[in-house]
Amino acid sequence: MRKFNRYKKNYELNFSLGLLQKLYLLGFIILIGVLFNYQIVKGNYYSKRAKNNYVRVIPLRSMRGTIFDRNNIALAYDKAVFNISVIPYQIRNKKEELFNQLSEFLNYDLKLINKNYKKNTLSLFSPVNIIINIDKLSALRLKERFKDIILITTQPQRYYPYPYQSAHILGYVKEATSFYDKLKKYGYNPLERVGFFGVEQYYDAYLRGNDGGNLIEVDAKGRIVGFLGERIPLKGKNVHLTIDNRIQQIAKDSMGDKKGAIIFMDSDSGELLALFSYPSFDSNAFITGKNTGKFLTDKNCPLINRAIQSTYPIGSIFKPIISISALEEKKITSSTTFNCTGKLTLGSTKFGCWSVHHDENLYEALAHSCNVYFYKVGLILGQKTISKWSKKFKLDSLTGIDLPYEKKGLSPNANWKQKKLKKSWYTGDTVNLSIGQGYMLATPLEATVAINAIANNGYFVIPSILKGVEQVNSSLSSRTYSGISEKNINIVKQGMRMTVSTKTGTANMLKPLNLNIAGKTGTAQTRGKSHGWFIGFFPYKEPKYTICVFLENGGSSHEALNVVYNFLNSLKSQNLLEK
Amino acid sequence: MYFNNLKIKLSGIKTIILCLLFLNILSISCIFSSLHQGGEFIGKTLLIKQIIWITISWIFLIFFTFINYRVYSNFAYIIYFANIFLLLGVLIFGKTVMGAQRWISLFGFTFQPSELSKLSIIILLSHIFSLKGQKNFLNSFVFPIILTVLNALLIFKQPDLGTSLILIFLFLGIGLFSKTNKMYFIGLIILGLIISPFALNSLKDYQKKRLTVFLNPNIDPLGSGYTIIQSKIAIGSGKLIGKGFLAGTQNQFNFLPERHTDFIVTIIAEEWGFIGIIFLLWIYWLILKKILSKASKLRDQFAYYLCLGISFLFFSHIFINIGMTLGILPVVGLPLIFLSYGGTNLLLNSISMGIFFNICRTQR
């Protein structure tokens, strides 16, 4: 120890390293002392306990929170199902025989039993679910026949009463096994249910319950000889959505078998009353594991939520946005007139309009969706300004909706094109861009939020789906002001109103609804049939609702208008438009 | 020059190399054993992964043996703040994503900066305490403690209680053996004891649960309590000479959920008995003693504090890990050095060892 002390003295240190060495030694001696106590003094006791160590945990699965719509209608809840379980150690010699008998007795697929057994085995002494979801009567008959060899357990199972209607919003739940490595950190058990997609995933932290269990002692024959402890499972929190299930239902009915999405939103707060995407899927199929194949392999991709996870050209929906840009940049006024001859010629390329509109001002151009008018406006603005404004309208950023896997659109400009496509920007690109064609892409929800900013007198909303957790109002609604002048907003609103109110307006067929709708139609060209769009709001002066109907390869905006008409007509006749 | 002359001299470090090789082999054997269930071998992925990690860790160890340790003194603040930024990144990134989405996007990030913190704090504290000049309350106590606590808080937020406690221990450990007035540290410890009841309130639910379970394992026989009960049975049943390799029934029947990571010592205790554990502790003791005895001969203050810090890091991991396995300390989730399954910790320990080897090579 002397050498340690010398060092201390030379450097005027507090303590010598010899003291530290003694400290370490003390630590080791403490550990050895405890080990001596366990292994030598109590060694026989523990070794006896080890031999009879059939202390087992019988898990009690917790209930997940229920998901309600805004009128307290349950959209997803847990119901109890009966399972047959076995303890691997107990059946180690007669597994094959038992499974054969069970499969025969219940007429249950033997392969499935074996599959479940393999999948659910955690340890030799934990009960393993081998037959899932049978009725009570069969369960009791089985128990009578097989006695102690099998266990009947109940376990909560997720159920979705409106399977296709709200599948994209809700998502589904799955056992944590396959993602266990990632989930372990957050205290998940391998067989615990975790939300996948939709609200089930996004709000899993709320919905998830807390599993409990019984700690029992069993003897070598599997009989319970002692009860050591219990933890009561805790139910997860209930989540309330802004969705109105009745409106969701009408959205589904109005859509029929057309591919696309319907978004129905509270203009002021951004609360989503309906968010429907078709083709849809049955969340229940993923719970029972039956018939999921058709959803996974369908080339129409029913698992994709078309409203938020897929981007499309928005076509003429972009025209109100371009109008605002030009007005705000003071490049045109509401009375600026351009002449439409049915086409715009640029060098040797012709850019067409769908009709010959002759002289039109901004109101008329919006009402008639005149392409040539906006080609000219676009050329005056230039790609940089257009790109700036489409960014300002958040067409290239996530809307921030509280659902997972949202995609964002693309607002192209010269830099982007040079970088991605290694080509320079042509004037023709600007012409295309000014009517929402070309490289520009957005999700239906992004387009809805952009148009809603016009409806909302320049305020952007963040669309949201959560109304509250348990009894607590947790609405996420928030607004940000864009700085666009009210005068210019009103000009464009007026033009969008004329789309519906004037006889020659492109959405005139919505006039008989008497809802004072303002809106914009769009037929966006793409590979294959065109996409049909309509985004509007009503009553147009102080909008309460914003609606978007998008039909993927729907042919034209006319098809979309039919859906809008049916949808709003049903809402009206069922008195769902009263707040 | 950042690289020392590349001639290898094994004389001073031969014992430690032998000890490390022994620990590597023991680690592989324990993980191999933990992968058995009811006598059947259930999967080799973890085993292969660990063997790859061991190989990588040796490459790093050798690499760091040839990097002049003085470099770390120059870069102490850069290393520290780079690490802080990493931790901040994890924290801010984690905040923007709500609810359950967190685990998907965050996974893999949380672990690494917090492990790196241990080494970066040792380097930083060694640098500060070895600076020449006036030693006053501010620059030799307040300043290092602010930096340490900042780092520990960021890790605590993750949340990782074990590692943030280790950082505080490192500060107290290195500080008490430095030139700074020891009364400061003793005062701090007393202050800590006074405010700790209030600090308990800021713990996460599961962290509180762990602490209460530690005080009375029967409160929660299914959660952490279950693990401790099972761990005691496994250790106790090993008796004097153990049950032999692959013969440990308790581990193989899957009674212990984390047996190849934090509870790896139960495998050794069950299969090799009291004698096996004593041998293991002796190996650890040899390593610690070598580091301390080298430190006592050093003329360079920075190297002295580095050795002190590394030995303290090793000791606190050994003591806390085995202590929690035995039920005398709360289950805070710290791995057993050079033995537990997992790459980051092994890598970090090997790098520390490499730094020590370099000190041995350059400071004779």
Coordinates of N, CA, C and O in Angstrom, one line a residue, chain A residues 70 169 242-245 247-248 263-266 270-275 464 544-545 579:
Chain A
R70 N -68.0 10.4 -32.4 CA -68.4 11.6 -31.6 C -69.7 11.5 -30.9 O -70.0 12.3 -30.0
I169 N -59.4 4.3 -40.7 CA -59.3 5.2 -39.6 C -58.8 4.4 -38.4 O -57.9 4.8 -37.6
T242 N -63.5 12.3 -33.5 CA -64.3 13.4 -34.0 C -65.3 12.8 -35.1 O -66.1 13.5 -35.6
I243 N -65.0 11.6 -35.6 CA -65.8 11.0 -36.6 C -67.2 10.8 -36.2 O -67.5 10.5 -35.1
D244 N -68.1 11.1 -37.2 CA -69.5 10.8 -36.9 C -69.8 9.5 -37.7 O -69.8 9.5 -38.9
N245 N -70.2 8.5 -37.0 CA -70.3 7.2 -37.7 C -71.4 7.2 -38.7 O -71.3 6.5 -39.8
I247 N -72.3 9.7 -40.6 CA -71.7 10.4 -41.8 C -70.7 9.5 -42.5 O -70.7 9.4 -43.8
Q248 N -70.0 8.7 -41.8 CA -69.0 7.8 -42.3 C -69.8 6.7 -43.1 O -69.4 6.4 -44.2
I263 N -63.6 13.1 -47.8 CA -63.2 13.8 -46.6 C -64.3 14.8 -46.2 O -64.7 15.6 -47.1
F264 N -64.8 14.8 -45.0 CA -65.8 15.7 -44.6 C -65.3 16.3 -43.3 O -65.1 15.6 -42.3
M265 N -65.1 17.6 -43.3 CA -64.3 18.2 -42.2 C -65.0 19.5 -41.7 O -65.7 20.2 -42.4
D266 N -64.9 19.7 -40.4 CA -65.4 21.0 -39.8 C -64.4 22.1 -40.3 O -63.2 22.0 -39.9
G270 N -61.0 21.9 -38.1 CA -60.3 20.9 -38.7 C -60.6 19.5 -38.2 O -60.0 18.5 -38.6
E271 N -61.6 19.4 -37.4 CA -62.1 18.1 -36.9 C -62.7 17.3 -38.1 O -63.5 17.9 -38.8
L272 N -62.3 16.1 -38.3 CA -62.8 15.3 -39.4 C -64.0 14.6 -38.9 O -64.1 13.8 -38.0
L273 N -65.1 14.8 -39.7 CA -66.4 14.1 -39.4 C -66.5 12.8 -40.1 O -67.1 11.9 -39.7
A274 N -65.8 12.7 -41.3 CA -65.7 11.5 -42.0 C -64.5 11.5 -42.8 O -64.0 12.5 -43.3
L275 N -63.9 10.3 -42.9 CA -62.7 10.1 -43.7 C -62.7 8.7 -44.2 O -62.5 7.7 -43.5
S464 N -57.8 16.8 -37.6 CA -57.5 15.9 -36.4 C -58.7 14.9 -36.3 O -59.8 15.2 -36.8
K544 N -69.2 26.1 -42.6 CA -69.2 25.2 -41.4 C -68.5 23.9 -41.8 O -67.8 23.3 -41.0
Y545 N -68.7 23.5 -43.1 CA -68.2 22.2 -43.5 C -67.3 22.3 -44.8 O -67.7 23.1 -45.6
K579 N -75.6 21.6 -36.4 CA -74.6 21.5 -35.4 C -75.2 21.5 -34.0 O -76.0 22.4 -33.8

